[in-house]
Coordinates of C-alpha atoms in Angstrom, one line a residue:
Chain A
X24 CA -261.9 63.9 -120.8
X25 CA -261.0 61.8 -123.7
X26 CA -257.4 60.9 -124.4
X27 CA -255.5 62.8 -126.6
X28 CA -254.4 61.5 -130.1
X29 CA -250.7 60.9 -130.5
X30 CA -249.8 61.9 -126.6
X31 CA -249.3 59.5 -124.0
X32 CA -251.4 61.1 -121.4
X33 CA -253.5 64.2 -120.3
X34 CA -252.8 65.6 -116.8
X35 CA -254.6 68.4 -114.9
X36 CA -252.9 70.3 -112.4
X37 CA -254.6 72.8 -109.7
X38 CA -252.6 76.0 -110.2
X39 CA -252.9 79.6 -110.7
X40 CA -256.7 79.5 -109.7
X41 CA -257.8 77.0 -112.5
X42 CA -257.1 73.5 -113.5
X43 CA -253.8 73.4 -115.9
X44 CA -254.3 71.0 -118.5
X45 CA -250.8 69.6 -120.0
X46 CA -250.2 67.1 -122.6
X47 CA -247.4 64.4 -121.7
X48 CA -245.3 62.4 -124.2
X49 CA -242.1 60.4 -123.6
X50 CA -240.3 58.6 -120.9
X51 CA -241.6 59.3 -117.5
X52 CA -238.3 59.5 -115.5
X53 CA -236.1 61.1 -118.1
X54 CA -235.4 65.1 -118.1
X55 CA -238.3 67.3 -118.8
X56 CA -239.0 69.6 -121.8
X57 CA -241.7 71.9 -121.1
X58 CA -243.5 73.4 -124.3
X59 CA -245.2 76.9 -123.8
X60 CA -247.4 77.7 -126.9
X61 CA -248.0 80.8 -128.6
X62 CA -251.1 82.9 -129.2
X63 CA -254.4 81.4 -129.8
X64 CA -252.4 77.9 -129.8
X65 CA -252.4 74.8 -127.4
X66 CA -250.3 71.6 -126.8
X67 CA -251.5 70.3 -129.9
X68 CA -249.1 71.8 -132.4
X69 CA -246.2 70.5 -130.2
X70 CA -246.8 67.0 -131.1
X71 CA -244.4 66.7 -133.9
X72 CA -241.4 67.9 -132.0
X73 CA -242.6 65.9 -128.8
X74 CA -242.7 62.9 -130.8
X75 CA -239.3 63.6 -132.3
X76 CA -237.9 63.9 -128.7
X77 CA -240.1 61.1 -126.9
X78 CA -237.4 58.7 -126.9
X79 CA -234.8 60.8 -124.8
X80 CA -236.9 63.0 -122.6
X81 CA -240.4 63.3 -121.2
X82 CA -242.2 66.3 -123.1
X83 CA -245.0 68.4 -121.2
X84 CA -247.0 70.8 -123.1
X85 CA -249.3 72.8 -120.9
X86 CA -252.1 74.7 -121.9
X87 CA -251.9 78.3 -120.3
X88 CA -255.3 79.6 -118.8
X89 CA -257.8 80.5 -121.4
X90 CA -256.1 78.3 -124.1
X91 CA -256.6 74.7 -125.1
X92 CA -258.1 72.9 -122.4
X93 CA -257.2 75.2 -119.7
X94 CA -260.1 77.4 -118.7
X95 CA -259.1 81.0 -118.1
X96 CA -260.7 84.0 -116.4
X97 CA -263.3 86.0 -118.4
X98 CA -261.0 88.7 -119.0
X99 CA -257.6 87.9 -121.0
X100 CA -254.5 87.6 -119.1
X101 CA -251.7 89.9 -120.0
X102 CA -248.1 88.5 -120.4
X103 CA -247.3 89.0 -116.7
X104 CA -250.6 87.1 -115.8
X105 CA -249.7 84.3 -118.0
X106 CA -246.1 84.0 -117.0
X107 CA -247.2 84.0 -113.2
X108 CA -249.7 81.1 -114.1
X109 CA -247.0 79.4 -115.9
X110 CA -244.6 79.7 -112.6
X111 CA -247.3 78.7 -110.6
X112 CA -247.7 75.4 -112.7
X113 CA -244.0 74.8 -112.8
X114 CA -243.6 75.1 -108.8
X115 CA -246.8 72.9 -108.0
X116 CA -245.9 70.2 -110.7
X117 CA -242.5 70.4 -109.6
X118 CA -241.1 70.9 -113.1
X119 CA -238.9 74.1 -112.4
X120 CA -235.6 74.2 -114.0
X121 CA -236.6 71.9 -117.0
X122 CA -235.8 73.0 -120.5
X123 CA -238.4 75.5 -121.6
X124 CA -239.3 75.3 -125.5
X125 CA -241.4 78.5 -126.3
X126 CA -242.9 79.3 -129.6
X127 CA -244.1 83.1 -130.7
X128 CA -245.9 84.8 -127.8
X129 CA -244.8 81.8 -125.7
X130 CA -241.2 83.3 -125.7
X131 CA -242.6 86.4 -124.3
X132 CA -244.2 84.3 -121.3
X133 CA -241.0 82.6 -120.8
X134 CA -238.8 85.8 -120.9
X135 CA -241.3 87.6 -118.4
X136 CA -240.8 84.4 -115.9
X137 CA -237.2 85.2 -115.9
X138 CA -238.2 88.6 -114.4
X139 CA -240.0 87.4 -111.4
X140 CA -238.9 83.7 -111.1
X141 CA -235.6 83.2 -112.6
X142 CA -235.2 80.1 -110.3
X143 CA -237.6 78.2 -112.3
X144 CA -235.7 78.7 -115.5
X145 CA -233.8 76.0 -117.1
X146 CA -232.1 76.0 -120.5
X147 CA -234.4 78.1 -122.9
X148 CA -235.4 77.6 -126.5
X149 CA -236.9 80.4 -128.2
X150 CA -238.7 79.7 -131.6
X151 CA -239.7 82.7 -133.5
X152 CA -239.6 85.2 -130.8
X153 CA -242.3 88.1 -130.7
X154 CA -243.1 91.0 -131.1
X155 CA -240.6 92.6 -133.4
X156 CA -240.3 96.2 -131.9
X157 CA -240.0 97.7 -135.2
X158 CA -243.7 96.4 -135.9
X159 CA -245.2 97.0 -132.7
X160 CA -248.8 97.6 -134.0
X161 CA -252.1 95.5 -134.4
X162 CA -252.0 96.0 -138.2
X163 CA -248.5 95.2 -138.9
X164 CA -248.8 92.2 -136.6
X165 CA -251.9 90.8 -138.3
X166 CA -250.4 91.5 -141.9
X167 CA -247.4 89.4 -140.7
X168 CA -249.4 86.6 -139.4
X169 CA -251.5 86.4 -142.9
X170 CA -248.0 86.5 -144.7
X171 CA -246.6 83.7 -142.7
X172 CA -249.6 81.4 -143.6
X173 CA -247.7 80.8 -147.1
X174 CA -244.8 79.1 -145.2
X175 CA -247.1 77.0 -142.8
X176 CA -248.7 73.4 -143.9
X177 CA -252.1 73.3 -144.1
X178 CA -252.3 70.4 -141.6
X179 CA -251.3 73.0 -138.8
X180 CA -254.6 74.9 -139.3
X181 CA -256.5 71.6 -138.7
X182 CA -254.4 70.9 -135.5
X183 CA -255.1 74.7 -134.3
X184 CA -258.5 74.8 -135.4
X185 CA -259.9 73.5 -131.8
X186 CA -257.4 75.6 -130.1
X187 CA -258.8 78.7 -132.0
X188 CA -262.3 78.0 -131.0
X189 CA -261.3 77.5 -127.5
X190 CA -259.6 80.8 -127.3
X191 CA -262.1 82.7 -129.3
X192 CA -261.5 86.0 -131.0
X193 CA -262.0 88.4 -128.0
X194 CA -259.5 86.8 -126.0
X195 CA -257.2 86.4 -129.2
X196 CA -257.5 90.4 -129.9
X197 CA -256.8 91.1 -126.1
X198 CA -254.0 88.8 -125.6
X199 CA -252.4 90.1 -129.0
X200 CA -252.8 93.8 -127.7
X201 CA -250.9 92.6 -124.3
X202 CA -248.3 91.0 -126.6
X203 CA -247.6 94.2 -128.5
X204 CA -247.6 96.5 -125.4
X205 CA -245.0 93.9 -123.5
X206 CA -241.4 95.4 -123.9
X207 CA -239.8 92.1 -124.3
X208 CA -236.3 93.4 -125.4
X209 CA -236.2 95.2 -121.9
X210 CA -236.3 92.0 -120.3
X211 CA -234.1 89.6 -122.2
X212 CA -231.1 90.5 -120.1
X213 CA -232.6 88.8 -117.2
X214 CA -232.6 85.4 -119.0
X215 CA -229.3 84.3 -117.5
X216 CA -229.6 80.5 -118.4
X217 CA -228.2 78.9 -121.7
X218 CA -230.6 80.0 -124.6
X219 CA -231.3 79.1 -128.1
X220 CA -233.0 81.5 -130.5
X221 CA -234.4 79.5 -133.5
X222 CA -236.2 81.3 -136.5
X223 CA -237.5 79.7 -139.6
X224 CA -235.8 81.4 -142.8
X225 CA -239.1 82.5 -144.4
X226 CA -240.5 83.6 -141.1
X227 CA -242.1 87.3 -141.3
X228 CA -243.2 87.6 -137.8
X229 CA -239.7 87.3 -136.3
X230 CA -237.5 88.6 -139.0
X231 CA -233.7 88.0 -139.2
X232 CA -233.0 91.4 -138.0
X233 CA -234.9 91.2 -134.9
X234 CA -234.0 87.4 -134.0
X235 CA -230.4 88.6 -134.1
X236 CA -231.2 91.5 -132.0
X237 CA -233.0 89.2 -129.6
X238 CA -230.1 86.7 -129.6
X239 CA -227.5 89.6 -128.9
X240 CA -229.5 91.2 -125.9
X241 CA -229.7 87.8 -124.2
X242 CA -226.5 87.2 -122.0
X243 CA -225.9 83.7 -123.1
X244 CA -227.7 82.9 -126.3
X245 CA -226.9 81.4 -129.8
X246 CA -229.0 81.9 -133.0
X247 CA -230.0 79.2 -135.5
X248 CA -231.8 79.8 -138.5
X249 CA -233.8 76.6 -139.9
X250 CA -234.0 76.7 -143.9
X251 CA -237.4 76.9 -145.6
X252 CA -239.7 77.2 -142.6
X253 CA -241.9 80.0 -141.5
X254 CA -243.1 81.0 -137.9
X255 CA -244.2 77.7 -136.6
X256 CA -240.9 75.7 -136.9
X257 CA -242.1 73.1 -134.2
X258 CA -244.9 71.9 -136.6
X259 CA -243.1 72.3 -139.9
X260 CA -239.6 71.2 -139.1
X261 CA -239.4 69.1 -136.1
X262 CA -236.4 67.0 -137.0
X263 CA -234.1 70.0 -137.5
X264 CA -235.6 71.4 -134.4
X265 CA -234.9 68.4 -132.6
X266 CA -231.4 68.4 -133.6
X267 CA -230.7 71.8 -132.4
X268 CA -232.5 71.2 -128.9
X269 CA -230.6 68.0 -128.1
X270 CA -227.4 69.5 -127.2
X271 CA -229.1 71.6 -124.5
X272 CA -230.8 68.6 -123.1
X273 CA -227.1 67.5 -121.8
X274 CA -227.7 70.8 -119.5
X275 CA -230.7 69.6 -118.0
X276 CA -229.4 66.0 -117.4
X277 CA -226.4 67.7 -115.5
Chain B
X238 CA -257.7 98.3 -116.7
X239 CA -260.0 96.4 -114.4
X240 CA -259.6 97.2 -110.7
X241 CA -260.8 93.8 -109.5
X242 CA -257.7 91.5 -108.9
X243 CA -255.1 94.4 -109.6
X244 CA -252.3 95.0 -107.5
X245 CA -252.2 98.6 -105.9
X246 CA -249.6 100.4 -103.7
X247 CA -250.8 103.5 -102.0
X248 CA -248.3 105.7 -100.2
X249 CA -249.7 108.1 -97.4
X250 CA -252.4 105.3 -96.7
X251 CA -252.4 106.2 -92.9
X252 CA -254.8 109.0 -93.2
X253 CA -256.7 111.5 -95.5
X254 CA -256.9 110.9 -99.2
X255 CA -254.5 108.1 -99.1
X256 CA -256.5 106.1 -96.6
X257 CA -259.7 106.8 -98.3
X258 CA -258.1 105.6 -101.5
X259 CA -256.8 102.4 -100.1
X260 CA -260.5 101.7 -98.6
X261 CA -262.0 102.5 -102.1
X262 CA -259.7 100.1 -104.1
X263 CA -260.3 97.5 -101.4
X264 CA -264.1 97.7 -102.0
X265 CA -263.4 97.6 -105.7
X266 CA -261.8 94.1 -105.2
X267 CA -258.1 95.2 -105.7
X268 CA -255.3 93.7 -103.8
X269 CA -254.0 96.6 -101.7
X270 CA -250.5 97.3 -100.5
X271 CA -250.3 100.0 -97.8
X272 CA -247.3 102.5 -96.8
X273 CA -246.7 105.2 -94.5
X274 CA -244.6 106.1 -91.6
X275 CA -247.3 104.9 -88.9
X276 CA -247.2 101.1 -88.6
X277 CA -250.2 101.3 -85.9
X278 CA -252.3 103.5 -88.2
X279 CA -251.6 101.2 -91.3
X280 CA -252.6 98.2 -89.2
X281 CA -256.1 99.6 -88.6
X282 CA -256.7 100.6 -92.2
X283 CA -255.6 96.8 -93.3
X284 CA -258.2 95.5 -90.9
X285 CA -260.7 97.8 -92.4
X286 CA -259.5 96.8 -95.8
X287 CA -259.8 93.2 -95.1
X288 CA -263.3 93.7 -93.9
X289 CA -264.1 94.4 -97.6
X290 CA -262.6 91.0 -98.3
X291 CA -259.4 92.6 -99.9
X292 CA -256.0 91.0 -99.6
X293 CA -254.0 93.6 -97.9
X294 CA -250.1 94.0 -97.5
X295 CA -248.4 96.4 -95.1
X296 CA -244.9 97.9 -95.7
X297 CA -244.5 100.8 -93.4
X298 CA -241.8 103.2 -94.8
X299 CA -240.7 106.8 -95.0
X300 CA -240.9 107.9 -98.7
X301 CA -238.1 110.2 -98.2
X302 CA -235.9 107.1 -97.9
X303 CA -235.0 106.0 -101.5
X304 CA -233.9 102.6 -100.4
X305 CA -236.9 101.9 -98.6
X306 CA -239.2 102.8 -101.4
X307 CA -237.6 100.5 -103.7
X308 CA -237.8 97.8 -101.2
X309 CA -241.7 98.5 -100.8
X310 CA -242.0 98.1 -104.5
X311 CA -239.8 95.0 -104.8
X312 CA -241.5 93.2 -101.7
X313 CA -245.1 94.0 -103.3
X314 CA -244.0 92.6 -106.8
X315 CA -242.2 89.5 -104.7
X316 CA -245.4 89.0 -103.1
X317 CA -247.9 89.4 -105.8
X318 CA -245.8 89.0 -108.7
X319 CA -246.7 92.5 -110.1
X320 CA -247.6 95.9 -109.5
X321 CA -250.6 97.5 -111.6
X322 CA -251.3 100.9 -109.9
X323 CA -248.9 103.1 -107.8
X324 CA -250.5 106.0 -106.1
X325 CA -248.3 108.6 -104.8
X326 CA -250.4 110.4 -102.1
X327 CA -248.1 111.0 -99.0
X328 CA -247.7 114.7 -98.6
X329 CA -247.0 117.5 -96.0
X330 CA -247.4 121.2 -95.6
X331 CA -246.4 124.3 -93.6
X332 CA -248.4 127.6 -93.0
X333 CA -245.7 130.4 -92.3
X334 CA -244.7 133.7 -93.5
X335 CA -241.9 133.4 -95.8
X336 CA -239.3 135.0 -93.7
X337 CA -240.4 132.9 -90.8
X338 CA -240.4 129.1 -91.8
X339 CA -237.2 127.5 -90.5
X340 CA -235.3 126.4 -93.8
X341 CA -235.2 123.1 -92.5
X342 CA -239.0 122.7 -92.5
X343 CA -239.0 124.2 -96.3
X344 CA -236.7 121.5 -97.5
X345 CA -238.6 118.7 -95.6
X346 CA -241.7 119.4 -97.3
X347 CA -240.0 119.6 -100.7
X348 CA -238.1 116.2 -99.7
X349 CA -241.4 114.7 -98.9
X350 CA -243.8 115.9 -101.6
X351 CA -241.1 116.2 -104.5
X352 CA -238.3 113.7 -103.7
X353 CA -241.1 111.3 -102.2
X354 CA -243.0 111.2 -105.4
X355 CA -239.9 111.0 -107.5
X356 CA -238.9 107.8 -105.1
X357 CA -242.2 106.3 -105.7
X358 CA -242.2 106.8 -109.6
X359 CA -238.5 105.6 -109.7
X360 CA -239.5 102.4 -107.8
X361 CA -242.8 101.8 -109.6
X362 CA -241.9 102.6 -113.3
X363 CA -239.4 99.9 -113.9
X364 CA -242.1 97.2 -112.7
X365 CA -244.8 98.9 -114.8
X366 CA -242.4 99.1 -117.9
X367 CA -241.4 95.4 -117.9
X368 CA -245.1 94.5 -117.7
X369 CA -245.8 96.9 -120.5
X370 CA -248.9 98.1 -118.7
X371 CA -249.8 100.0 -115.4
X372 CA -250.8 103.2 -113.9
X373 CA -248.9 105.7 -111.9
X374 CA -251.1 108.4 -110.2
X375 CA -249.8 111.3 -108.4
X376 CA -251.8 113.3 -106.1
X377 CA -251.1 116.9 -106.7
X378 CA -253.4 119.8 -105.9
X379 CA -255.1 122.7 -107.4
X380 CA -252.7 125.0 -105.8
X381 CA -250.2 123.8 -108.5
X382 CA -252.0 126.3 -110.7
X383 CA -253.7 128.6 -108.3
X384 CA -250.9 129.3 -105.7
X385 CA -251.7 130.5 -102.3
X386 CA -249.7 132.7 -99.7
X387 CA -248.2 131.2 -96.4
X388 CA -247.9 127.8 -98.0
X389 CA -245.3 128.4 -100.7
X390 CA -243.3 125.1 -100.0
X391 CA -246.6 123.0 -100.9
X392 CA -247.5 125.0 -103.6
X393 CA -244.2 124.6 -105.2
X394 CA -244.1 121.1 -104.5
X395 CA -247.2 120.4 -106.0
X396 CA -246.5 122.3 -109.2
X397 CA -243.3 120.2 -109.2
X398 CA -245.6 117.1 -109.1
X399 CA -247.9 118.1 -111.9
X400 CA -244.8 118.9 -114.0
X401 CA -243.1 115.5 -113.3
X402 CA -246.4 113.9 -114.3
X403 CA -246.5 115.7 -117.9
X404 CA -242.6 114.9 -118.3
X405 CA -243.0 111.1 -117.3
X406 CA -245.9 110.7 -119.9
X407 CA -243.8 112.4 -122.6
X408 CA -240.9 110.2 -121.9
X409 CA -243.0 106.9 -121.8
X410 CA -244.5 108.0 -125.2
X411 CA -241.2 108.2 -126.8
X412 CA -240.1 105.0 -125.3
X413 CA -243.0 103.3 -127.0
X414 CA -244.7 102.2 -123.5
X415 CA -248.4 103.0 -124.6
X416 CA -249.6 100.8 -121.9
X417 CA -248.1 102.7 -119.0
X418 CA -250.3 105.6 -118.0
X419 CA -249.3 108.4 -115.5
X420 CA -252.1 110.5 -114.2
X421 CA -252.2 113.6 -112.0
X422 CA -255.2 114.3 -109.7
X423 CA -255.7 118.1 -108.7
X424 CA -258.0 118.2 -105.6
X425 CA -259.8 121.3 -104.3
X426 CA -259.9 121.7 -100.4
X427 CA -260.4 118.2 -99.2
X428 CA -261.8 117.3 -95.4
X429 CA -258.7 115.2 -94.0
X430 CA -256.4 115.7 -91.0
X431 CA -253.8 117.5 -93.2
X432 CA -254.6 121.1 -91.7
X433 CA -254.2 119.8 -88.2
X434 CA -250.8 117.9 -89.0
X435 CA -249.4 120.8 -90.9
X436 CA -246.5 122.8 -89.6
X437 CA -247.8 126.4 -88.7
X438 CA -245.5 129.4 -87.8
X439 CA -248.4 132.0 -88.5
X440 CA -249.8 132.0 -85.0
X441 CA -253.3 131.5 -86.3
X442 CA -254.9 128.0 -86.5
X443 CA -255.2 126.8 -89.8
X444 CA -259.0 125.6 -91.2
X445 CA -260.0 124.2 -94.5
X446 CA -260.6 126.8 -96.8
X447 CA -264.2 126.5 -98.4
X448 CA -265.5 124.9 -100.5
X449 CA -264.5 121.5 -99.0
X450 CA -264.9 118.3 -100.5
X451 CA -264.7 114.7 -99.0
X452 CA -261.5 112.5 -99.2
X453 CA -263.9 109.9 -100.5
X454 CA -264.6 112.0 -103.4
X455 CA -261.0 112.1 -104.5
X456 CA -260.7 108.2 -103.8
X457 CA -263.6 107.6 -106.3
X458 CA -261.6 109.7 -108.8
X459 CA -258.6 108.0 -108.3
X460 CA -260.1 104.3 -108.7
X461 CA -261.8 105.8 -111.8
X462 CA -258.3 106.8 -113.3
X463 CA -257.3 103.0 -113.2
X464 CA -260.5 102.0 -115.2
X465 CA -260.1 105.1 -117.8
X466 CA -256.7 106.9 -117.4
X467 CA -256.7 110.7 -118.0
X468 CA -253.8 113.1 -118.0
X469 CA -254.9 115.6 -115.3
X470 CA -258.3 115.4 -113.5
X471 CA -259.6 118.0 -111.1
X472 CA -261.5 117.0 -108.1
X473 CA -264.5 119.4 -107.0
X474 CA -266.4 121.5 -109.6
X475 CA -265.4 124.8 -107.5
X476 CA -261.7 123.9 -108.1
X477 CA -262.3 123.5 -111.6
X478 CA -263.8 127.0 -111.9
X479 CA -260.8 128.3 -109.9
X480 CA -258.2 126.9 -112.2
X481 CA -260.0 128.1 -115.3
X482 CA -260.2 131.6 -113.5
X483 CA -256.6 131.4 -113.0
X484 CA -256.0 130.8 -116.8
X485 CA -258.5 133.5 -117.7
X486 CA -257.8 136.2 -115.3
X487 CA -254.4 135.3 -113.5
X488 CA -253.7 138.7 -111.9
X489 CA -257.3 139.1 -110.3
X490 CA -257.2 135.4 -109.2
X491 CA -253.9 136.1 -107.2
X492 CA -255.5 139.1 -105.6
X493 CA -258.6 137.3 -104.6
X494 CA -256.6 134.2 -103.5
X495 CA -254.6 136.3 -101.3
X496 CA -257.6 137.9 -99.7
X497 CA -259.7 134.7 -99.4
X498 CA -256.4 132.7 -97.7
X499 CA -256.0 135.5 -95.2
X500 CA -259.7 135.3 -94.4
X501 CA -260.8 131.8 -94.6
X502 CA -257.8 129.5 -94.4
X503 CA -256.4 130.6 -91.1
X504 CA -258.6 131.7 -88.0
X505 CA -258.4 135.4 -87.1
X506 CA -259.8 134.5 -83.4
X507 CA -258.0 131.2 -82.5
X508 CA -254.3 131.4 -81.8
X509 CA -252.0 128.6 -82.7
X510 CA -248.5 127.7 -81.0
X511 CA -245.6 127.5 -83.6
X512 CA -245.1 123.6 -84.6
X513 CA -243.4 121.6 -87.1
X514 CA -246.7 119.4 -87.2
X515 CA -246.0 115.9 -88.7
X516 CA -243.0 117.1 -90.7
X517 CA -240.2 115.2 -89.0
X518 CA -242.4 113.0 -86.6
X519 CA -245.5 111.3 -87.7
X520 CA -248.8 112.5 -86.1
X521 CA -250.0 110.8 -83.1
X522 CA -252.7 108.2 -83.0
X523 CA -253.8 105.8 -85.8
X524 CA -255.2 108.3 -88.4
X525 CA -258.6 108.9 -90.2
X526 CA -259.8 109.9 -93.4
X527 CA -261.8 113.0 -92.4
X528 CA -260.4 115.8 -90.6
X529 CA -263.7 116.9 -89.2
X530 CA -264.4 119.5 -91.7
X531 CA -267.6 118.0 -92.8
X532 CA -266.7 117.6 -96.5
X533 CA -269.9 115.5 -97.1
X534 CA -272.4 117.7 -95.2
X535 CA -271.0 120.8 -96.8
X536 CA -271.2 119.3 -100.3
X537 CA -274.8 118.2 -99.6
X538 CA -275.6 121.9 -98.4
X539 CA -274.0 123.6 -101.3
X540 CA -276.0 121.0 -103.7
X541 CA -279.3 121.9 -102.0
X542 CA -278.5 125.8 -102.1
X543 CA -277.8 125.6 -106.0
X544 CA -280.8 123.4 -106.5
X545 CA -282.9 126.0 -104.8
X546 CA -281.1 128.6 -106.7
X547 CA -281.8 127.3 -109.9
X548 CA -285.6 126.3 -109.2
X549 CA -286.1 129.9 -107.9
X550 CA -284.7 131.4 -110.8
X551 CA -286.9 128.9 -113.3
X552 CA -290.0 130.1 -111.3
X553 CA -289.1 133.6 -111.5
X554 CA -288.5 133.7 -115.1
X555 CA -291.8 131.6 -115.5
X556 CA -293.8 134.1 -113.6
X557 CA -292.4 137.1 -115.4
X558 CA -293.2 135.5 -118.5
X559 CA -296.8 134.5 -117.7
X560 CA -297.4 138.2 -116.3
X561 CA -296.2 139.7 -119.6
X562 CA -298.6 137.4 -121.7
X563 CA -301.3 138.5 -119.5
X564 CA -300.8 142.2 -120.2

């Protein structure tokens, strides 16, 4: 496999019945930040935030089974399936306890991880957590996804194009259905580690009301809003995001 | 949901329908967790399931013990990370005139058949809810809508199970858990060791009341429910007729059922000593699917007879049409 543009290395780990691909950037012996991508995405859209943090930490962005460069089973995995795969990868690669930075559906995967593998959880940053329980339908989510495009830079589409192709429409739709039926608000209380909820000010997918509710339901969380950005804060405002994540790195170091 | 790769818990897996269901799930490629009181019987089922290439997990427990059942669910979730399907199948019965059944036996039947299912549902549903998807299958019986004499406790318990299912479905709907399904299976008379294991105070040996169907048939339905969940399913076409009849002519059905149970559910010529069966102590031995009531053979004979009847009728109609045309 050819080297990834912008990243230091590309590693493959045998876990969860497949070879899980992860992109790595930053100092090797530094504390680790694991980035968990959202629906139809891959490691690629974490590059800006990874470059921002590379000086201080080692950033690892795995592709969940069926997304990016990791092959998945023919049928899409549900949220529990994805979080079991993530847990297995964290164990095998010895990255348990790392800071988990998740975007969108990745937040659901990380929250679900707290249900069955709380010991693997380090500090958590949830960027634009899904799915707003007031808009739990396929139609509403699609509308919001389209509405969000206004606030995303066109360059995001070019970064995600290979990921969309790798995922394919069938897996995309199946995973979205699983996301919608996943009762994330029931499980938030199980995330006992230090948590930060981040939302873009203009994000229609995770509206302010919902982000507040998520932050309140988490036992140990605070909410940060980043001005002028949409759903994918890690792509459109890496500097601001890095700034709010930095205080949490001290916990990983300790 | 796909059965291949899903994690299935079956209670009452040591014999009868539960055992057949566990085996069927094993052949369908599911990971099977087996629960019953008899560890030795579970061991035998586990070996059989492994023969089909399935991953098996044994957790012996008495379903009347709430804590033990919760531990079953937790252990399975810990081992496999999830529970996709929970099948409540463990049940007991007694044949006795109402005045003669010891109240302790009556209570025990309700405890096993009702509270056992409640414990199972309480243990399983939090896991299914957290996953946002999964199926809870309760095995009830057609006696829930077509009650019989001498098996009051059993009929009551099966009606309760059916209602529990309906109630849970509504609650999940209100809760927005559209991915979690609750299904109730209503089998007719099934060829299992159930009748031999039953408590009996009638003085007459119990037998499987015809028409008898095989336990594999119920198992097939249960596995089918995972692929395509339905609210309630009756197993056995005669059972379906009976339930329909009970709705259309309830009084007549009650009268018929009384006579039929007296004639063909209990032997007139074979006496049986009073026993509390497997209510308090599990039955001896390592269990089996069939109870020796020839469920499969009887189904085959019924099918052959109805085929003969239909073709005979067609021939008759044709012949009379032909003679009329000749006249």
